[in-house]
Short mmCIF file of C-alpha atoms in Angstrom, two decimals:
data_model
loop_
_atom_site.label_atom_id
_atom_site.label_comp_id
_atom_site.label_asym_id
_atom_site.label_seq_id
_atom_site.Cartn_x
_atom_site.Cartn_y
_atom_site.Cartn_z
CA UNK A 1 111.61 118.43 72.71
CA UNK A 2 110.53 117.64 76.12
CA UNK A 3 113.52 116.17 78.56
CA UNK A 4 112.49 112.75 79.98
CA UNK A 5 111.87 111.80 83.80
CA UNK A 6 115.99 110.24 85.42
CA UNK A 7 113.33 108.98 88.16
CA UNK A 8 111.42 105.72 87.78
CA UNK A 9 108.27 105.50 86.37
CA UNK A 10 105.54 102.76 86.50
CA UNK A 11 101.67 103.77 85.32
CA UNK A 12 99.06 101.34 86.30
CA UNK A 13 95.13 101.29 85.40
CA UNK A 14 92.25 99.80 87.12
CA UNK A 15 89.23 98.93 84.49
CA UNK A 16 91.35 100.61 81.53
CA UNK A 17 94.49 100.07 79.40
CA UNK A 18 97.29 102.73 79.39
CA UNK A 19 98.10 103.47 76.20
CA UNK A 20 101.68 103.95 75.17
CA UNK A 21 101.31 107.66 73.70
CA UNK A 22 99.65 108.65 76.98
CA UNK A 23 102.26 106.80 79.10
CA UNK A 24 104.91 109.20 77.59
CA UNK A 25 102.59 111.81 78.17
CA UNK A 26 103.08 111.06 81.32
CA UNK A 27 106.85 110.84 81.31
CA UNK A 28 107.43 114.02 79.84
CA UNK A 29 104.87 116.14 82.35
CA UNK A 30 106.80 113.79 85.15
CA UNK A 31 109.90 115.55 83.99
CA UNK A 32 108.69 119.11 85.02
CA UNK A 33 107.66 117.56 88.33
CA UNK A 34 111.00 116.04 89.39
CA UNK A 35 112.82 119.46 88.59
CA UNK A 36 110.69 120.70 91.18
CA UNK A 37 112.61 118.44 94.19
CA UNK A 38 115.89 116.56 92.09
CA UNK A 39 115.64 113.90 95.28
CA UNK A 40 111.68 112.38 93.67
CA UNK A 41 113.53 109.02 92.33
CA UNK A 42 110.08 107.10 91.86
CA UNK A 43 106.40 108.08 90.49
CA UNK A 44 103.01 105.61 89.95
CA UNK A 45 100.84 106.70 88.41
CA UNK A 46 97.36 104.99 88.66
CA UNK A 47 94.66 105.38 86.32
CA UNK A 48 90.78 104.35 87.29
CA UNK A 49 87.66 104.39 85.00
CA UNK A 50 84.32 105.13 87.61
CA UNK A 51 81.84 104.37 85.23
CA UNK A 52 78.66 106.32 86.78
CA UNK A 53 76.66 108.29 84.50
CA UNK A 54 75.82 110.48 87.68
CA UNK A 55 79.41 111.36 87.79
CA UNK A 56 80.36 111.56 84.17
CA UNK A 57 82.29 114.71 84.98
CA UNK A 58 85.01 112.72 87.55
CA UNK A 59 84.14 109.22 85.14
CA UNK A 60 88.17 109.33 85.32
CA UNK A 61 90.55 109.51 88.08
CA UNK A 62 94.20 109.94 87.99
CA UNK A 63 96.51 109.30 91.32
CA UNK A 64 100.15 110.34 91.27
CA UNK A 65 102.76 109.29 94.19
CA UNK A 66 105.93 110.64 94.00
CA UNK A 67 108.56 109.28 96.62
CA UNK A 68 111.86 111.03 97.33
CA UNK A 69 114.72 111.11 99.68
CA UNK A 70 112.43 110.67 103.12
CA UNK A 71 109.30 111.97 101.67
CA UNK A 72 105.90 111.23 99.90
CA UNK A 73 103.91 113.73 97.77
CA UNK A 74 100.54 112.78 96.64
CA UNK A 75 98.12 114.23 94.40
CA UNK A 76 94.97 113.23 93.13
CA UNK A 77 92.42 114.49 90.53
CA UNK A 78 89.04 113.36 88.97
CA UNK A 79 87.98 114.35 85.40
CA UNK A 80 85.50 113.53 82.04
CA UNK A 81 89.06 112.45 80.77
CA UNK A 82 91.91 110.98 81.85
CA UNK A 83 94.30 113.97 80.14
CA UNK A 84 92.03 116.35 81.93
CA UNK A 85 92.83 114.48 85.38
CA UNK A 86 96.46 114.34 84.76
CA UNK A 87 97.16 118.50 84.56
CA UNK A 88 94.36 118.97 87.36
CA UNK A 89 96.50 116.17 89.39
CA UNK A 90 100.13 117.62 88.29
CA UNK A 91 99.24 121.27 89.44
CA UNK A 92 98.02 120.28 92.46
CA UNK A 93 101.14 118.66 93.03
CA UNK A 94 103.83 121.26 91.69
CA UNK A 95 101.49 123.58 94.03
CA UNK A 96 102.62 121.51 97.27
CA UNK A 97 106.19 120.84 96.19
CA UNK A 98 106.51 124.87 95.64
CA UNK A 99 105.08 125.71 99.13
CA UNK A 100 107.23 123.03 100.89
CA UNK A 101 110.55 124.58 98.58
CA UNK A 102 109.43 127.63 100.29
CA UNK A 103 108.92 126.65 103.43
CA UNK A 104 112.46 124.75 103.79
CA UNK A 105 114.01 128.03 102.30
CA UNK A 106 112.49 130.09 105.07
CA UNK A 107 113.32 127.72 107.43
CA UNK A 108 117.30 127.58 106.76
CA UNK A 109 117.40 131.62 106.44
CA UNK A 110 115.60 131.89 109.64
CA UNK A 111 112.22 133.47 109.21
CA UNK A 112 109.24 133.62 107.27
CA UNK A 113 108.48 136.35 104.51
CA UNK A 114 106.30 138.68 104.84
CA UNK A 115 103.46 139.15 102.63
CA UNK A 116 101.59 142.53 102.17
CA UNK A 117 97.55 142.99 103.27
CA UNK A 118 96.76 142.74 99.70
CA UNK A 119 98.45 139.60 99.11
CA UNK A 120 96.69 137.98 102.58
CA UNK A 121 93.57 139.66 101.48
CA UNK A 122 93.27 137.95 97.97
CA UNK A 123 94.63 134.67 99.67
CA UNK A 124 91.81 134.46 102.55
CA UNK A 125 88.90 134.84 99.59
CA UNK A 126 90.42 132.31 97.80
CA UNK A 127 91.13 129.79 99.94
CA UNK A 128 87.38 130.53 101.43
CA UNK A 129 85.35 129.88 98.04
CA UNK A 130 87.52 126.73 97.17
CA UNK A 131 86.29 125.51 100.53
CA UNK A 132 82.95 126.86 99.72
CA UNK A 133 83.55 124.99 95.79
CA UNK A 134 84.40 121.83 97.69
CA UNK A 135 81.46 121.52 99.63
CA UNK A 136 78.79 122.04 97.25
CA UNK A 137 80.52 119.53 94.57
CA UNK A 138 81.45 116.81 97.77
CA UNK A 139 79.88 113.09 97.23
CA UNK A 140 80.79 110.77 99.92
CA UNK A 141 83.12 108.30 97.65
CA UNK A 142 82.24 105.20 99.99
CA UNK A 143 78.98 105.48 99.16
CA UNK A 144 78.51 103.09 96.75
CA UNK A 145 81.24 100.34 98.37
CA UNK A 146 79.91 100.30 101.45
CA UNK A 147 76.60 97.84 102.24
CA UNK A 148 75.73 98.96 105.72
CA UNK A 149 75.67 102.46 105.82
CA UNK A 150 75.45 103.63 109.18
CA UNK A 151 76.22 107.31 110.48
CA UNK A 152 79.73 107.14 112.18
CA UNK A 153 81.12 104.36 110.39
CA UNK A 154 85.03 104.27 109.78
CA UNK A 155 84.94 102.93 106.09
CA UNK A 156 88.81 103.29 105.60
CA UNK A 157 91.97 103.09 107.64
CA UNK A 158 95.61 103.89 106.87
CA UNK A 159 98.55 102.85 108.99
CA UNK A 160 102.32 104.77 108.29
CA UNK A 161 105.66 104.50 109.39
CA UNK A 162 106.16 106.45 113.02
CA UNK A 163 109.59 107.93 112.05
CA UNK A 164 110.12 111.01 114.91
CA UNK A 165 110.71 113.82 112.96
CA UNK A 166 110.47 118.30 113.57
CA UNK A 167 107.51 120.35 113.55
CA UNK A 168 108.96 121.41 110.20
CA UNK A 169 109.24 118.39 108.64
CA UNK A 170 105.94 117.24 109.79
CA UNK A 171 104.27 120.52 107.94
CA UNK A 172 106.03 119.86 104.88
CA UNK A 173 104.68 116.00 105.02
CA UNK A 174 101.46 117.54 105.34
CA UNK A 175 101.51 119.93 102.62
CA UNK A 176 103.08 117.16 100.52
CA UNK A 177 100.19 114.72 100.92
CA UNK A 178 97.71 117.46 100.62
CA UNK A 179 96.22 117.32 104.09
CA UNK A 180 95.00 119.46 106.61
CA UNK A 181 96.65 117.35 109.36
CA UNK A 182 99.78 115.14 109.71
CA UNK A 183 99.94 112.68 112.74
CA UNK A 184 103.54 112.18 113.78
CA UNK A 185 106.36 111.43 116.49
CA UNK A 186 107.93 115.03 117.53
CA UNK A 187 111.74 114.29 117.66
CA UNK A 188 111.58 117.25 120.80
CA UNK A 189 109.51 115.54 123.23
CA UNK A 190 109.19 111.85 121.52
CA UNK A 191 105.19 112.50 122.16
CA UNK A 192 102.61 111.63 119.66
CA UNK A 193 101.15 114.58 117.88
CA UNK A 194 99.40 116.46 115.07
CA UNK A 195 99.95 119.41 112.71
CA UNK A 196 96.93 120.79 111.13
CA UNK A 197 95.85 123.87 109.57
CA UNK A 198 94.26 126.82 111.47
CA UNK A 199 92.69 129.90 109.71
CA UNK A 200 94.79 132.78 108.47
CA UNK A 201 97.39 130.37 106.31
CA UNK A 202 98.34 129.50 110.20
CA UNK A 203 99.45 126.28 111.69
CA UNK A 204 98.45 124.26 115.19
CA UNK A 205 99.99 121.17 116.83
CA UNK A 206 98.44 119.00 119.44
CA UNK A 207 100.51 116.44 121.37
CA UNK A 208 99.66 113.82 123.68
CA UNK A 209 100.66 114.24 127.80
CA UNK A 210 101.30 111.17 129.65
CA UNK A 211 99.77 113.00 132.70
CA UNK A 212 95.88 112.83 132.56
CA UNK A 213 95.51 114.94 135.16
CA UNK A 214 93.03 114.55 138.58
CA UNK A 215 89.37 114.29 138.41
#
């Protein structure tokens, strides 16, 4: 029998009811989840029916935030059911919580492992025809909230707390929240700046200078 979540669980839906056999679903593949990183002490869950029969594929989405001691991990999936959306959503996030237990373990011993060409090889193709997946299968999901649909038009923002924290923390945010960039404050130099992804499973950081230079 499946051990049951110590963290605190609340499930939410949006145009459906929850029932209870699939809200201890949900505790029990929690469980596996919080093993991952013992300091996750709080998940929602939120479940939302899209009713579109252009989408009927994603008709269901599933978004899980887990919060832990300092950190947010995020994962989000969209299915034809809602059981479907919950293991697409829970690998993706036992996927990020693995690379950031790696990353932390490389960072206390002091380096980064190695991995063969082979290895890198099969890595690079991957990560290239998920990218190529993702664009073919992209719909703009604003495109049906938004009236005025102009070219350049910032349909969402998002505010978070501007805690200064390392380079190293600010990767494992990112890789927590599934991005390919984290905005932060870098505890070094106390100067707004960015993570992001670069080719090659390599990273990149741009910060803000408070000299603009001469014209």
């Amino acid at each position: 029998m499946s051990q049951p979540t110590n963290a605190q669980v609340t499930i939410t839906g949006r145009n459906v009811e929850v029932p209870d056999h699939f809200q201890e679903r949900v505790t029990e593949k929690l469980a596996k989840i919080e093993r991952l990183d013992p300091t996750l002490t709080f998940f929602h869950v939120e479940l939302q029916h899209e009713p579109n029969p252009r989408r009927e594929a994603e008709s269901d989405r599933i978004q899980i935030t887990a919060t832990g001691k300092g950190h947010i991990a995020r994962a989000e999936a969209k299915e034809d059911s809602f059981y479907a959306a919950l293991e697409t959503a829970l690998a993706k996030m036992e996927r990020s919580l693995r690379k950031v237990k790696v990353r932390r373990e490389n960072v206390k011993s002091g380096h980064r492992a190695q991995k063969g060409t082979g290895e890198l090889a099969a890595e690079m193709v991957a990560a290239a025809e998920n990218e190529r997946a993702k664009e073919e299968r992209y719909i703009d999901p604003y495109a049906e909230t938004v009236e005025d649909v102009r070219p350049g038009q910032i349909v969402r923002s998002k505010e978070h707390p501007a805690t200064p924290m390392s380079v190293d923390e600010a990767l494992s945010e990112m890789e927590l929240v599934g991005h390919d960039f984290y905005l932060f404050i870098n505890e070094e130099n106390n100067k707004p700046s960015v993570v992001y992804r670069r080719h090659a499973f390599d990273y990149g950081i741009i910060s803000l200078s408070e000299d603009a230079g001469e014209a």
